[in-house]
Every structure is written in C-alpha cells, then in structure tokens.
Short mmCIF file of C-alpha atoms in Angstrom, two decimals:
data_model
loop_
_atom_site.label_atom_id
_atom_site.label_comp_id
_atom_site.label_asym_id
_atom_site.label_seq_id
_atom_site.Cartn_x
_atom_site.Cartn_y
_atom_site.Cartn_z
CA MET V 1410 0.00 0.00 0.00
CA ALA V 1411 1.92 3.02 -1.28
CA GLU V 1412 -0.42 5.76 -0.11
CA PHE V 1413 -1.99 6.28 3.27
CA PRO V 1414 -5.32 7.93 4.00
CA ARG V 1415 -4.68 11.60 4.87
CA LYS V 1416 -5.97 12.42 8.32
CA SER V 1417 -7.41 15.61 9.78
CA ASP V 1418 -7.91 16.49 13.42
CA LEU V 1419 -11.32 15.74 14.84
CA PRO V 1420 -12.89 16.94 18.10
CA VAL V 1421 -12.43 14.07 20.56
CA SER V 1422 -16.15 14.08 21.29
CA LEU V 1423 -16.71 12.90 17.68
CA ALA V 1424 -14.83 9.65 18.25
CA ARG V 1425 -18.27 8.12 18.81
CA ARG V 1426 -19.02 8.44 15.08
CA TYR V 1427 -16.43 5.72 14.45
CA LEU V 1428 -16.46 3.66 17.66
CA GLU V 1429 -20.13 3.56 18.65
CA PRO V 1430 -21.10 1.41 15.63
CA GLY V 1431 -18.96 -1.34 17.19
CA PRO V 1432 -16.22 -2.11 14.66
CA ILE V 1433 -13.20 -4.28 15.22
CA VAL V 1434 -10.34 -1.92 16.04
CA LEU V 1435 -6.57 -2.30 16.16
CA ILE V 1436 -5.00 -1.31 19.46
CA SER V 1437 -1.36 -0.26 19.21
CA SER V 1438 0.84 0.05 22.26
CA ALA V 1439 4.50 0.59 23.17
CA TRP V 1440 6.53 -0.36 26.23
CA GLN V 1441 10.24 -0.74 26.90
CA GLY V 1442 11.22 -0.11 23.29
CA LYS V 1443 8.77 -2.56 21.71
CA ALA V 1444 5.51 -1.89 19.91
CA ASN V 1445 2.60 -4.26 19.46
CA ILE V 1446 -0.86 -4.47 17.89
CA MET V 1447 -3.97 -6.39 18.92
CA THR V 1448 -7.52 -6.67 17.58
CA LEU V 1449 -10.42 -5.66 19.80
CA GLY V 1450 -14.18 -5.83 19.43
CA TRP V 1451 -15.12 -5.45 23.09
CA HIS V 1452 -15.19 -1.66 23.49
CA VAL V 1453 -17.86 0.83 24.47
CA MET V 1454 -18.34 4.60 24.57
CA LEU V 1455 -18.86 5.85 28.13
CA GLU V 1456 -18.86 9.66 27.95
CA PHE V 1457 -18.56 12.50 25.44
CA SER V 1458 -16.65 15.02 27.56
CA PRO V 1459 -14.20 13.87 28.68
CA SER V 1460 -14.24 11.48 25.75
CA LEU V 1461 -14.20 8.11 27.52
CA VAL V 1462 -14.10 4.64 26.02
CA GLY V 1463 -14.05 1.33 27.88
CA CYS V 1464 -12.07 -1.64 26.51
CA MET V 1465 -12.15 -5.24 27.75
CA ILE V 1466 -8.60 -6.42 27.02
CA SER V 1467 -8.17 -10.07 27.89
CA GLY V 1468 -5.20 -10.81 30.12
CA GLY V 1469 -4.09 -13.44 27.60
CA ASN V 1470 -3.01 -10.72 25.17
CA HIS V 1471 0.65 -9.75 25.04
CA SER V 1472 -0.61 -6.15 24.81
CA PHE V 1473 -2.30 -6.33 28.22
CA GLU V 1474 0.79 -5.63 30.32
CA MET V 1475 2.20 -3.19 27.76
CA ILE V 1476 -0.95 -1.09 28.03
CA ARG V 1477 -1.24 -1.49 31.78
CA GLN V 1478 2.38 -0.51 32.39
CA SER V 1479 2.50 2.38 29.92
CA GLY V 1480 -1.03 3.59 30.68
CA GLU V 1481 -1.46 4.44 27.01
CA CYS V 1482 -2.55 3.08 23.66
CA VAL V 1483 -3.91 4.14 20.29
CA ILE V 1484 -7.24 2.85 18.97
CA ASN V 1485 -6.89 2.62 15.17
CA LEU V 1486 -9.86 2.04 12.88
CA PRO V 1487 -9.22 -0.43 10.04
CA THR V 1488 -11.56 -0.68 7.06
CA THR V 1489 -12.44 -3.75 5.00
CA LEU V 1490 -9.30 -3.06 2.93
CA LEU V 1491 -7.39 -4.51 5.90
CA THR V 1492 -9.58 -7.58 6.48
CA ASP V 1493 -6.91 -10.24 6.08
CA THR V 1494 -4.40 -8.11 7.96
CA LEU V 1495 -6.60 -7.78 11.02
CA VAL V 1496 -7.42 -11.48 11.01
CA GLY V 1497 -3.69 -12.19 10.94
CA ILE V 1498 -3.07 -9.78 13.81
CA GLY V 1499 -5.80 -11.43 15.88
CA ASN V 1500 -4.32 -14.87 15.29
CA THR V 1501 -0.69 -14.16 16.20
CA SER V 1502 0.97 -13.08 19.43
CA GLY V 1503 3.22 -10.10 19.94
CA ALA V 1504 5.24 -12.35 22.26
CA GLU V 1505 6.42 -14.18 19.14
CA VAL V 1506 6.34 -11.76 16.22
CA ASP V 1507 6.78 -8.07 15.45
CA LYS V 1508 3.34 -7.45 14.02
CA PHE V 1509 4.22 -4.19 12.24
CA SER V 1510 6.93 -6.05 10.34
CA ARG V 1511 5.00 -9.29 9.81
CA PHE V 1512 1.93 -7.55 8.40
CA GLY V 1513 3.70 -4.72 6.55
CA LEU V 1514 2.12 -1.97 8.62
CA THR V 1515 3.60 1.48 9.08
CA ALA V 1516 4.14 2.91 12.54
CA ALA V 1517 4.00 6.68 12.85
CA PRO V 1518 4.48 8.87 15.92
CA ALA V 1519 1.34 9.85 17.77
CA ARG V 1520 0.94 13.41 19.10
CA ARG V 1521 -0.02 12.89 22.73
CA VAL V 1522 1.07 9.33 23.59
CA LYS V 1523 4.13 7.18 22.99
CA ALA V 1524 2.21 4.31 21.39
CA PRO V 1525 2.47 4.48 17.57
CA LEU V 1526 -0.30 5.17 15.06
CA ILE V 1527 -0.94 2.61 12.29
CA ARG V 1528 -0.88 4.76 9.17
CA GLU V 1529 -2.86 2.32 6.99
CA CYS V 1530 -5.91 2.82 9.22
CA HIS V 1531 -8.76 5.26 8.60
CA ALA V 1532 -8.76 6.96 12.00
CA HIS V 1533 -6.67 7.15 15.16
CA PHE V 1534 -7.75 7.77 18.74
CA GLU V 1535 -4.89 8.40 21.15
CA CYS V 1536 -5.79 7.15 24.62
CA ARG V 1537 -4.55 7.58 28.17
CA LEU V 1538 -5.66 5.29 30.97
CA TYR V 1539 -8.32 7.23 32.90
CA ASP V 1540 -9.58 4.68 35.44
CA ASP V 1541 -8.18 1.22 36.19
CA ALA V 1542 -10.68 0.35 38.93
CA MET V 1543 -12.21 -2.45 36.84
CA VAL V 1544 -9.00 -3.92 35.43
CA ASP V 1545 -8.32 -6.50 38.13
CA ARG V 1546 -11.83 -7.90 38.15
CA TYR V 1547 -12.93 -7.57 34.50
CA ASN V 1548 -9.82 -6.63 32.48
CA PHE V 1549 -11.85 -3.51 31.70
CA PHE V 1550 -9.79 -0.38 31.01
CA ILE V 1551 -11.41 3.07 30.91
CA PHE V 1552 -9.43 5.34 28.59
CA GLU V 1553 -9.70 9.03 27.84
CA ILE V 1554 -9.33 9.85 24.15
CA VAL V 1555 -6.92 12.79 24.19
CA LYS V 1556 -6.42 13.21 20.44
CA ALA V 1557 -8.53 12.14 17.46
CA GLN V 1558 -7.74 12.12 13.75
CA ALA V 1559 -9.67 10.68 10.81
CA ALA V 1560 -9.50 10.60 7.03
CA ALA V 1561 -11.99 13.04 5.52
CA THR V 1562 -13.21 10.55 2.94
CA PRO V 1563 -15.06 8.32 2.90
CA LYS V 1564 -17.08 9.81 5.75
CA HIS V 1565 -18.41 6.36 6.67
CA PRO V 1566 -15.91 3.71 5.51
CA GLU V 1567 -16.78 0.03 5.40
CA THR V 1568 -15.90 -1.52 8.75
CA LEU V 1569 -15.79 -5.07 10.13
CA HIS V 1570 -17.90 -6.19 13.09
CA TYR V 1571 -17.06 -9.54 14.64
CA THR V 1572 -19.70 -12.17 15.40
CA GLY V 1573 -17.34 -14.91 16.60
CA ASP V 1574 -16.31 -18.14 14.85
CA GLY V 1575 -14.31 -16.42 12.13
CA VAL V 1576 -17.29 -14.51 10.73
CA PHE V 1577 -17.65 -10.74 10.38
CA MET V 1578 -20.52 -8.47 9.48
CA VAL V 1579 -19.67 -5.55 7.20
CA ALA V 1580 -21.19 -2.13 7.92
CA GLY V 1581 -20.98 0.71 5.45
CA LYS V 1582 -24.38 1.48 4.01
CA ILE V 1583 -25.80 4.63 5.61
CA VAL V 1584 -29.37 5.33 6.68
CA SER V 1585 -30.30 8.81 7.90
CA ARG V 1586 -33.36 9.52 10.02
CA ARG V 1587 -32.33 13.05 11.05
CA GLY V 1588 -35.81 14.31 10.25
CA LEU V 1589 -37.30 12.10 12.97
CA PHE V 1590 -34.95 13.25 15.75
CA ARG V 1591 -35.64 15.89 18.36
CA PRO V 1592 -33.35 18.87 17.59
CA GLU V 1593 -31.46 18.51 20.90
CA MET V 1594 -30.48 14.97 19.90
CA LEU V 1595 -28.61 16.28 16.81
CA TYR V 1596 -25.39 18.24 16.43
CA PRO V 1597 -25.81 22.03 16.20
CA MET B 40 -46.97 -6.80 11.84
CA ALA B 41 -49.13 -9.90 12.09
CA GLU B 42 -46.38 -12.49 12.52
CA PHE B 43 -43.46 -12.48 14.86
CA PRO B 44 -40.08 -14.11 14.30
CA ARG B 45 -40.12 -17.55 15.98
CA LYS B 46 -37.40 -17.84 18.56
CA SER B 47 -35.32 -20.78 19.73
CA ASP B 48 -33.22 -21.06 22.85
CA LEU B 49 -29.57 -20.21 22.44
CA PRO B 50 -26.64 -20.89 24.79
CA VAL B 51 -26.07 -17.64 26.68
CA SER B 52 -22.42 -17.66 25.64
CA LEU B 53 -23.58 -17.13 22.03
CA ALA B 54 -25.14 -13.76 22.84
CA ARG B 55 -21.88 -12.31 21.51
CA ARG B 56 -22.87 -13.28 17.96
CA TYR B 57 -25.59 -10.60 18.12
CA LEU B 58 -24.20 -8.04 20.56
CA GLU B 59 -20.48 -7.92 19.77
CA PRO B 60 -21.06 -6.36 16.32
CA GLY B 61 -22.36 -3.28 18.17
CA PRO B 62 -25.99 -2.86 17.06
CA ILE B 63 -28.52 -0.49 18.54
CA VAL B 64 -30.61 -2.56 20.95
CA LEU B 65 -33.94 -2.02 22.67
CA ILE B 66 -33.83 -2.38 26.45
CA SER B 67 -37.14 -3.31 28.04
CA SER B 68 -37.73 -2.99 31.76
CA ALA B 69 -40.56 -3.23 34.28
CA TRP B 70 -41.04 -1.69 37.71
CA GLN B 71 -44.08 -1.06 39.90
CA GLY B 72 -46.53 -2.24 37.28
CA LYS B 73 -45.15 -0.22 34.38
CA ALA B 74 -43.01 -1.30 31.46
CA ASN B 75 -40.72 0.84 29.37
CA ILE B 76 -38.34 0.65 26.40
CA MET B 77 -35.19 2.58 25.58
CA THR B 78 -32.64 2.48 22.76
CA LEU B 79 -29.01 1.74 23.57
CA GLY B 80 -25.84 1.70 21.53
CA TRP B 81 -23.33 1.92 24.40
CA HIS B 82 -22.93 -1.74 25.34
CA VAL B 83 -20.01 -4.16 25.42
CA MET B 84 -19.38 -7.86 25.93
CA LEU B 85 -17.28 -8.51 29.04
CA GLU B 86 -17.18 -12.29 29.52
CA PHE B 87 -18.48 -15.51 27.93
CA SER B 88 -19.12 -17.56 31.08
CA PRO B 89 -20.86 -16.14 32.97
CA SER B 90 -22.24 -14.27 29.97
CA LEU B 91 -21.61 -10.65 30.98
CA VAL B 92 -22.51 -7.48 29.11
CA GLY B 93 -21.86 -3.90 30.21
CA CYS B 94 -24.35 -1.13 29.40
CA MET B 95 -23.88 2.60 29.85
CA ILE B 96 -27.42 3.78 30.59
CA SER B 97 -27.57 7.55 30.94
CA GLY B 98 -29.26 8.78 34.11
CA GLY B 99 -31.48 10.99 31.96
CA ASN B 100 -33.42 7.95 30.76
CA HIS B 101 -36.72 7.11 32.45
CA SER B 102 -35.54 3.48 32.30
CA PHE B 103 -32.51 4.16 34.50
CA GLU B 104 -34.30 3.94 37.84
CA MET B 105 -36.62 1.16 36.64
CA ILE B 106 -33.59 -0.98 35.83
CA ARG B 107 -31.66 0.04 38.92
CA GLN B 108 -34.58 -0.68 41.23
CA SER B 109 -35.68 -3.94 39.61
CA GLY B 110 -32.13 -5.14 38.90
CA GLU B 111 -33.36 -6.61 35.62
CA CYS B 112 -33.93 -5.89 31.96
CA VAL B 113 -34.20 -7.56 28.57
CA ILE B 114 -31.87 -6.64 25.71
CA ASN B 115 -33.90 -7.04 22.50
CA LEU B 116 -32.29 -6.97 19.05
CA PRO B 117 -34.25 -5.00 16.43
CA THR B 118 -33.51 -5.35 12.72
CA THR B 119 -33.77 -2.72 9.99
CA LEU B 120 -37.48 -3.62 9.71
CA LEU B 121 -37.89 -1.61 12.92
CA THR B 122 -35.81 1.43 11.94
CA ASP B 123 -38.49 4.09 12.33
CA THR B 124 -39.79 2.41 15.48
CA LEU B 125 -36.45 2.50 17.23
CA VAL B 126 -35.86 6.12 16.22
CA GLY B 127 -39.26 6.94 17.71
CA ILE B 128 -38.42 5.09 20.92
CA GLY B 129 -35.13 6.96 21.24
CA ASN B 130 -36.85 10.29 20.80
CA THR B 131 -39.66 9.91 23.35
CA SER B 132 -39.64 9.45 27.10
CA GLY B 133 -41.32 6.70 29.08
CA ALA B 134 -42.17 9.38 31.64
CA GLU B 135 -44.68 10.73 29.11
CA VAL B 136 -45.83 7.83 26.92
CA ASP B 137 -46.41 4.08 27.07
CA LYS B 138 -43.96 3.09 24.38
CA PHE B 139 -45.41 -0.39 23.76
CA SER B 140 -48.75 1.23 22.98
CA ARG B 141 -47.40 4.25 21.12
CA PHE B 142 -45.22 2.18 18.80
CA GLY B 143 -47.51 -0.84 18.43
CA LEU B 144 -45.06 -3.26 20.01
CA THR B 145 -46.05 -6.53 21.66
CA ALA B 146 -44.91 -7.32 25.19
CA ALA B 147 -44.50 -11.00 26.04
CA PRO B 148 -43.46 -12.62 29.32
CA ALA B 149 -39.78 -13.39 29.70
CA ARG B 150 -38.69 -16.69 31.29
CA ARG B 151 -36.23 -15.60 33.95
CA VAL B 152 -36.95 -11.91 34.59
CA LYS B 153 -40.05 -9.77 35.06
CA ALA B 154 -39.17 -7.30 32.32
CA PRO B 155 -41.10 -8.10 29.11
CA LEU B 156 -39.73 -9.30 25.78
CA ILE B 157 -40.51 -7.28 22.65
CA ARG B 158 -41.87 -9.91 20.29
CA GLU B 159 -41.18 -7.97 17.08
CA CYS B 160 -37.43 -8.20 17.75
CA HIS B 161 -35.07 -10.82 16.34
CA ALA B 162 -33.47 -11.93 19.61
CA HIS B 163 -33.91 -11.49 23.36
CA PHE B 164 -31.32 -11.55 26.12
CA GLU B 165 -32.77 -11.65 29.63
CA CYS B 166 -30.46 -9.87 32.05
CA ARG B 167 -29.94 -9.64 35.79
CA LEU B 168 -27.81 -6.95 37.37
CA TYR B 169 -24.49 -8.63 38.19
CA ASP B 170 -22.34 -5.74 39.42
CA ASP B 171 -23.37 -2.15 40.12
CA ALA B 172 -19.95 -0.94 41.25
CA MET B 173 -19.63 1.41 38.26
CA VAL B 174 -23.18 2.73 38.21
CA ASP B 175 -22.70 5.75 40.46
CA ARG B 176 -19.61 7.00 38.66
CA TYR B 177 -20.25 6.02 35.02
CA ASN B 178 -23.91 4.86 34.81
CA PHE B 179 -22.30 1.59 33.72
CA PHE B 180 -24.32 -1.53 34.58
CA ILE B 181 -22.79 -5.00 34.34
CA PHE B 182 -25.50 -7.55 33.58
CA GLU B 183 -25.45 -11.32 33.43
CA ILE B 184 -27.40 -12.75 30.50
CA VAL B 185 -29.41 -15.53 32.13
CA LYS B 186 -31.51 -16.56 29.13
CA ALA B 187 -31.02 -16.10 25.38
CA GLN B 188 -33.38 -16.68 22.47
CA ALA B 189 -33.04 -15.83 18.78
CA ALA B 190 -34.89 -16.39 15.55
CA ALA B 191 -33.23 -19.15 13.49
CA THR B 192 -33.41 -17.19 10.26
CA PRO B 193 -31.89 -15.07 9.02
CA LYS B 194 -28.75 -16.13 10.88
CA HIS B 195 -27.28 -12.63 10.50
CA PRO B 196 -30.13 -10.12 10.16
CA GLU B 197 -29.55 -6.54 9.03
CA THR B 198 -28.90 -4.42 12.11
CA LEU B 199 -28.52 -0.69 12.78
CA HIS B 200 -25.37 0.84 14.23
CA TYR B 201 -25.55 4.43 15.41
CA THR B 202 -22.96 7.05 14.43
CA GLY B 203 -24.64 10.04 16.09
CA ASP B 204 -26.46 12.98 14.47
CA GLY B 205 -29.41 10.90 13.30
CA VAL B 206 -27.30 8.67 11.05
CA PHE B 207 -26.99 4.87 11.21
CA MET B 208 -24.73 2.37 9.50
CA VAL B 209 -26.38 -0.85 8.37
CA ALA B 210 -24.58 -4.16 8.90
CA GLY B 211 -25.75 -7.37 7.32
CA LYS B 212 -23.33 -8.50 4.66
CA ILE B 213 -21.23 -11.40 5.96
CA VAL B 214 -17.53 -12.05 5.42
CA SER B 215 -16.02 -15.31 6.66
CA ARG B 216 -12.31 -15.76 7.27
CA ARG B 217 -12.60 -19.03 9.22
CA GLY B 218 -9.80 -20.55 7.16
CA LEU B 219 -7.34 -17.95 8.51
CA PHE B 220 -8.14 -18.55 12.20
CA ARG B 221 -6.25 -20.73 14.62
CA PRO B 222 -8.51 -23.70 15.48
CA GLU B 223 -8.74 -22.72 19.16
CA MET B 224 -10.22 -19.35 18.13
CA LEU B 225 -13.22 -21.09 16.49
CA TYR B 226 -16.18 -22.95 17.92
CA PRO B 227 -15.76 -26.75 18.17
#
C-alpha cells in the first residue's frame, strides 16, 4: 500500500461516530522499546466530555501488560481493505512476532502518547488510561481519548464487526433519520 | 406486523454473535406495574461464562431507575425492519408515553426476569444486574445474561449501528475468514 489515507484532526467528542457502531479496532501500544498491535471488538463509549471509552482487554493478550504498564494506547480504525491483515493480527501473538513487520504496517508517531499510530488505518484515537478500577476484576480499562484524527473521505468507511467463529458483518451502508430526531439529539 | 419471528433457545455464551457487532438494541424494563423501552448503543461484551454485558445507561433515561430498582432488563435486538420504530423510541420518554402502545409493540413474558420481551425483535437476552460498582460514577451496569433466544433465520439479520447525528450504519453482509483462524479461536 503506497499511499496512506490523509488524516485531519477531529474533536475528541466525535470519536463516537467511528467507535459507537462497534467495529473491530486495532489497538497499538508501546513499552520498553517494543511496539505491538492487537484486535479488539469489546469496546464501548462511556462519555462524550471527557471522551471516555471502555475496553475489555483479555489478560491473555501480550498487549495487556504493555498497556497497563505504559497507561497508554492508540485505537486505530481499520476498514475492509485490511480484512486479512486484522485477522492475521488477531491470530498471532506479539510475544512471538513483530506485528508491524510481519503484516507490513507502518508505525508513525502519535501526538499525545508514545504508542504508535498505524498509518494504513482510517482513524486514530490516542488514549490515556483514565480509570483502572475495573481492570483487576474484568480486564476492563477506561481510557480518555486525548487526540482524534480521521480521514476526511469516505465519511463512513466500510468496517468489520465480529460475530465470533471467524465470521464478520460488514457495515458501510448509511441510513439517515435526522428528520425524525428531536433537535437537541442532533449536532448544532 | 401480524407475525413475529419464531425464537429458539440459544446458549447464553452465544449472545456475543448478536451483541459484539455493536448494534442499537432495545432495552425493556418493568417496575411497579409499568413497562418501558429505551434504545441503547453503548454496550459491550465482558465475559463468555458467565455471559456478561456492560451497558452505559444515561441517568437521563426514564428506564434508568426502573432498571436500577428492579435489577433486571431484557436486551432485545431489532432489525432494519424496525428502523423508524427505534428512532421513535429513542426520541420519546417513558415518563410521558407508554412506548409499547405508542409504537404498536407486543410485550411478552420473559422466562427468567419480570421485564417483558418485545416480540417484534429478532433476539432477546434476559439480564440480571451482576455488578453495580460502576453505576454511580459512570452509569455503567454490568449484567449477566441468564436466558437467550433468537430467531433461526436469518442467521445474520440486518442491524442498525448508530454514528450520532441521526445517522446509522447498516450491517448485514457477511464475510467469513474461518480458514485464517487458529482452530482454538473457532467454535468446536
């Protein structure tokens, strides 16, 4: 992939446009000179301001301790162009392979955290650990999104949504019902 | 709608097939002789066994106290057939209207909780409050799914995924990559 999607800054409160639909995301992290990537479908928006997102990161992932120790990560949004790549990432361990190298992905510096961005992705959400109260019991990390960037086009890229058992749903088609919403439920 | 999708029992651990992709769901609840429905997009799988799901239910919803007091709810999965209905439900308050009556929906008894099922929906997940430790700070309820039912067909119905501002993505198209998964990542 010779060209990368060009990203623009986005208000952090608009991260929900990309995360609330529930896509598989790629979580990048860095700790003690190494970087890693994992796939994640178990995430949830929790608040607009601060922009909070909760992530259930299983302790079996090599990324778990890297994220816990560094207190940071980047949530990257892959599109269907990266389908085989994300399946490969979810089926290998960072304990054994350098996933950026193995999958030909390009790390780029983030602005507010030390974890790298994955340039091939459509959007990046730089995260700092906000509350670890639920990590011991549920492996549930609450992050604050401190910086958001997304490609301007397409506005709603095709994303992958995992159902288990190797099968994904694809979302991309858009349906608007703005006319049926109360004005205070819409953006100004 | 004269006919309802016929539901079969499902192992509770398979709730993830329907919830993990991130669709808008309809939460039904009952308390002190009244039933209510709300829309929810801020939910996340947390565990397979017990089958745990986390839901961020804003305190501004009439359903919030009904669910907190009763400690129960049903997560119902609507398909795109119910698009206008779910937009209507999300834009009215149970403090003012009986949503089953207003939107022509059919309440049916659940098996394990007192909250009603919504028969027009594709699947039902009966929930009991499992952990309220994050409710005061984040309005985040952790429920155990104690009973699951789903229509046999279609196996992957078209669902709605909210992006904010009155706009939904539709998911329905299926992509399988089973052949690229490690065997232990698939169902036996």
